[in-house]
Amino acid sequence: MTLANTQFIDIKLLKLSDKNPRKIDRNQFAKLCDSITNDPDFLIARPVLAQRIEGEIWVYAGNQRVRAAKKLGWKQIPCIIEEDISEELIRRRIVADNVHHGAWDFDLLASEYDPVELLSYGMLENDLHLDLGSDITESDTQDTDNDKCPECGQKLKKGKQK
């Protein structure tokens, strides 16, 4: 195994893959830009993955990060550039870079984080199946489709954090 070196590459030199299966909406893109602005070292710690093909540098993992850095006016972005890696390895890494393994500990999230904070970090509203307390108002007890988990259909508990 060879350790890859991170290099800061001029964003203008990077070609973005048209095979990137991950799409984000405007809100998620804005959150990504905020994340990079508020913690640029995290982007440096998680460099873009690229492959050099016939003299061009093609990004295969980190397309959205490149777009966000470009929008923020960054001139360079941290990259790991590889040569002669297999298409199968690239395909595996593209998906692995965008798949989140494991499950959230919702009790820990509810006790340690504010939901607004989690949303600002990039979580989506439907990711937050949290019991935020027992201060449930009468209007919160109305049984609507919005009160149900979109994945399992189970009724969600609503309330205010104490």
CSV table of N, CA, C and O in Angstrom, one decimal, residues 45-93:
chain,number,residue,atom,x,y,z
A,45,ALA,N,-8.7,18.1,5.5
A,45,ALA,CA,-8.5,16.7,6.1
A,45,ALA,C,-9.2,15.6,5.2
A,45,ALA,O,-8.9,14.5,5.4
A,46,ARG,N,-10.1,16.1,4.4
A,46,ARG,CA,-10.8,15.1,3.5
A,46,ARG,C,-10.7,15.6,2.1
A,46,ARG,O,-11.6,16.1,1.5
A,47,PRO,N,-9.5,15.4,1.5
A,47,PRO,CA,-9.2,15.9,0.1
A,47,PRO,C,-10.1,15.2,-0.9
A,47,PRO,O,-10.6,14.1,-0.8
A,48,VAL,N,-10.2,15.9,-2.0
A,48,VAL,CA,-10.9,15.4,-3.2
A,48,VAL,C,-10.0,14.3,-3.8
A,48,VAL,O,-8.8,14.4,-3.8
A,49,LEU,N,-10.7,13.3,-4.4
A,49,LEU,CA,-9.9,12.2,-5.1
A,49,LEU,C,-10.0,12.4,-6.6
A,49,LEU,O,-11.1,12.7,-7.1
A,50,ALA,N,-8.9,12.3,-7.2
A,50,ALA,CA,-8.9,12.6,-8.7
A,50,ALA,C,-7.9,11.6,-9.3
A,50,ALA,O,-7.1,11.0,-8.7
A,51,GLN,N,-8.1,11.4,-10.6
A,51,GLN,CA,-7.2,10.6,-11.4
A,51,GLN,C,-6.7,11.4,-12.6
A,51,GLN,O,-7.4,12.2,-13.2
A,52,ARG,N,-5.4,11.3,-12.9
A,52,ARG,CA,-4.8,11.9,-14.0
A,52,ARG,C,-5.0,11.0,-15.3
A,52,ARG,O,-4.6,9.8,-15.2
A,53,ILE,N,-5.7,11.5,-16.3
A,53,ILE,CA,-5.9,10.8,-17.5
A,53,ILE,C,-5.5,11.6,-18.7
A,53,ILE,O,-6.0,12.7,-18.9
A,54,GLU,N,-4.5,11.2,-19.4
A,54,GLU,CA,-4.0,11.9,-20.6
A,54,GLU,C,-3.7,13.3,-20.3
A,54,GLU,O,-4.1,14.2,-21.0
A,55,GLY,N,-3.1,13.6,-19.1
A,55,GLY,CA,-2.7,14.9,-18.8
A,55,GLY,C,-3.7,15.8,-18.1
A,55,GLY,O,-3.4,16.9,-17.6
A,56,GLU,N,-5.0,15.3,-18.0
A,56,GLU,CA,-6.0,16.0,-17.4
A,56,GLU,C,-6.3,15.4,-16.0
A,56,GLU,O,-6.2,14.2,-15.8
A,57,ILE,N,-6.8,16.3,-15.1
A,57,ILE,CA,-7.1,15.8,-13.7
A,57,ILE,C,-8.6,15.7,-13.6
A,57,ILE,O,-9.3,16.7,-13.6
A,58,TRP,N,-9.1,14.5,-13.5
A,58,TRP,CA,-10.5,14.2,-13.4
A,58,TRP,C,-10.9,13.9,-11.9
A,58,TRP,O,-10.4,12.9,-11.4
A,59,VAL,N,-11.8,14.7,-11.4
A,59,VAL,CA,-12.3,14.4,-10.0
A,59,VAL,C,-13.3,13.3,-10.1
A,59,VAL,O,-14.2,13.3,-10.9
A,60,TYR,N,-13.2,12.3,-9.2
A,60,TYR,CA,-14.2,11.2,-9.2
A,60,TYR,C,-14.8,11.1,-7.8
A,60,TYR,O,-15.9,10.5,-7.7
A,61,ALA,N,-14.3,11.8,-6.8
A,61,ALA,CA,-14.9,11.8,-5.4
A,61,ALA,C,-14.6,13.2,-4.9
A,61,ALA,O,-13.5,13.6,-4.6
A,62,GLY,N,-15.7,14.0,-4.7
A,62,GLY,CA,-15.6,15.3,-4.2
A,62,GLY,C,-16.0,16.4,-5.2
A,62,GLY,O,-15.7,17.6,-5.0
A,63,ASN,N,-16.8,16.0,-6.2
A,63,ASN,CA,-17.3,17.0,-7.1
A,63,ASN,C,-18.1,18.1,-6.5
A,63,ASN,O,-17.9,19.3,-6.9
A,64,GLN,N,-18.9,17.8,-5.5
A,64,GLN,CA,-19.7,18.9,-4.9
A,64,GLN,C,-18.8,19.8,-4.0
A,64,GLN,O,-19.0,21.0,-4.0
A,65,ARG,N,-17.8,19.2,-3.4
A,65,ARG,CA,-16.8,20.1,-2.6
A,65,ARG,C,-16.1,21.0,-3.6
A,65,ARG,O,-15.8,22.2,-3.2
A,66,VAL,N,-15.7,20.5,-4.8
A,66,VAL,CA,-15.0,21.4,-5.7
A,66,VAL,C,-15.9,22.5,-6.1
A,66,VAL,O,-15.5,23.7,-6.2
A,67,ARG,N,-17.2,22.2,-6.4
A,67,ARG,CA,-18.2,23.2,-6.9
A,67,ARG,C,-18.3,24.3,-5.7
A,67,ARG,O,-18.4,25.5,-6.0
A,68,ALA,N,-18.4,23.8,-4.5
A,68,ALA,CA,-18.6,24.7,-3.4
A,68,ALA,C,-17.4,25.6,-3.2
A,68,ALA,O,-17.5,26.8,-3.0
A,69,ALA,N,-16.2,25.0,-3.2
A,69,ALA,CA,-15.0,25.8,-3.1
A,69,ALA,C,-14.8,26.8,-4.2
A,69,ALA,O,-14.4,28.0,-3.9
A,70,LYS,N,-15.2,26.4,-5.4
A,70,LYS,CA,-15.2,27.4,-6.5
A,70,LYS,C,-16.1,28.5,-6.3
A,70,LYS,O,-15.8,29.7,-6.5
A,71,LYS,N,-17.3,28.3,-5.8
A,71,LYS,CA,-18.3,29.3,-5.6
A,71,LYS,C,-17.8,30.3,-4.5
A,71,LYS,O,-18.0,31.5,-4.5
A,72,LEU,N,-17.1,29.7,-3.5
A,72,LEU,CA,-16.5,30.5,-2.4
A,72,LEU,C,-15.3,31.3,-2.8
A,72,LEU,O,-14.7,32.0,-2.0
A,73,GLY,N,-14.8,31.1,-4.0
A,73,GLY,CA,-13.7,31.9,-4.5
A,73,GLY,C,-12.3,31.2,-4.2
A,73,GLY,O,-11.3,31.9,-4.4
A,74,TRP,N,-12.3,30.0,-3.8
A,74,TRP,CA,-11.1,29.3,-3.6
A,74,TRP,C,-10.4,29.2,-4.9
A,74,TRP,O,-11.0,28.9,-5.9
A,75,LYS,N,-9.1,29.3,-4.9
A,75,LYS,CA,-8.3,29.2,-6.2
A,75,LYS,C,-7.7,27.8,-6.3
A,75,LYS,O,-7.5,27.2,-7.3
A,76,GLN,N,-7.5,27.2,-5.1
A,76,GLN,CA,-6.9,25.8,-5.0
A,76,GLN,C,-7.7,25.0,-4.1
A,76,GLN,O,-8.4,25.5,-3.2
A,77,ILE,N,-7.6,23.7,-4.2
A,77,ILE,CA,-8.3,22.7,-3.3
A,77,ILE,C,-7.4,21.5,-3.1
A,77,ILE,O,-6.7,21.1,-4.0
A,78,PRO,N,-7.5,21.0,-1.9
A,78,PRO,CA,-6.7,19.8,-1.6
A,78,PRO,C,-7.2,18.6,-2.4
A,78,PRO,O,-8.4,18.3,-2.4
A,79,CYS,N,-6.3,17.9,-3.0
A,79,CYS,CA,-6.6,16.7,-3.9
A,79,CYS,C,-5.5,15.6,-3.6
A,79,CYS,O,-4.4,15.9,-3.4
A,80,ILE,N,-6.0,14.4,-3.8
A,80,ILE,CA,-5.1,13.3,-4.0
A,80,ILE,C,-5.3,12.8,-5.4
A,80,ILE,O,-6.4,12.5,-5.8
A,81,ILE,N,-4.2,12.9,-6.2
A,81,ILE,CA,-4.2,12.6,-7.6
A,81,ILE,C,-3.6,11.2,-7.8
A,81,ILE,O,-2.4,11.0,-7.4
A,82,GLU,N,-4.3,10.3,-8.4
A,82,GLU,CA,-3.8,8.9,-8.6
A,82,GLU,C,-3.7,8.7,-10.1
A,82,GLU,O,-4.3,9.4,-10.9
A,83,GLU,N,-2.8,7.8,-10.4
A,83,GLU,CA,-2.6,7.4,-11.8
A,83,GLU,C,-2.9,6.0,-12.0
A,83,GLU,O,-2.6,5.1,-11.1
A,84,ASP,N,-3.5,5.6,-13.1
A,84,ASP,CA,-3.7,4.2,-13.5
A,84,ASP,C,-4.4,3.4,-12.4
A,84,ASP,O,-3.9,2.3,-12.1
A,85,ILE,N,-5.5,3.9,-11.9
A,85,ILE,CA,-6.3,3.1,-11.0
A,85,ILE,C,-7.5,2.5,-11.8
A,85,ILE,O,-7.9,3.1,-12.8
A,86,SER,N,-8.0,1.4,-11.4
A,86,SER,CA,-9.0,0.7,-12.2
A,86,SER,C,-10.3,1.4,-12.1
A,86,SER,O,-10.7,2.1,-11.1
A,87,GLU,N,-11.1,1.3,-13.2
A,87,GLU,CA,-12.4,1.8,-13.2
A,87,GLU,C,-13.3,1.2,-12.1
A,87,GLU,O,-14.1,1.9,-11.5
A,88,GLU,N,-13.1,0.0,-11.8
A,88,GLU,CA,-13.9,-0.7,-10.7
A,88,GLU,C,-13.6,0.0,-9.4
A,88,GLU,O,-14.5,0.3,-8.6
A,89,LEU,N,-12.3,0.3,-9.1
A,89,LEU,CA,-12.0,1.0,-7.9
A,89,LEU,C,-12.5,2.4,-7.8
A,89,LEU,O,-13.1,2.8,-6.8
A,90,ILE,N,-12.5,3.1,-8.9
A,90,ILE,CA,-13.1,4.4,-9.0
A,90,ILE,C,-14.6,4.3,-8.7
A,90,ILE,O,-15.1,5.1,-7.9
A,91,ARG,N,-15.3,3.4,-9.3
A,91,ARG,CA,-16.7,3.3,-9.1
A,91,ARG,C,-17.0,3.0,-7.7
A,91,ARG,O,-18.0,3.5,-7.1
A,92,ARG,N,-16.3,2.1,-7.1
A,92,ARG,CA,-16.5,1.7,-5.6
A,92,ARG,C,-16.3,3.0,-4.8
A,92,ARG,O,-17.0,3.2,-3.9
A,93,ARG,N,-15.2,3.7,-5.0
A,93,ARG,CA,-14.9,4.9,-4.2
A,93,ARG,C,-16.0,6.0,-4.4
A,93,ARG,O,-16.3,6.7,-3.5
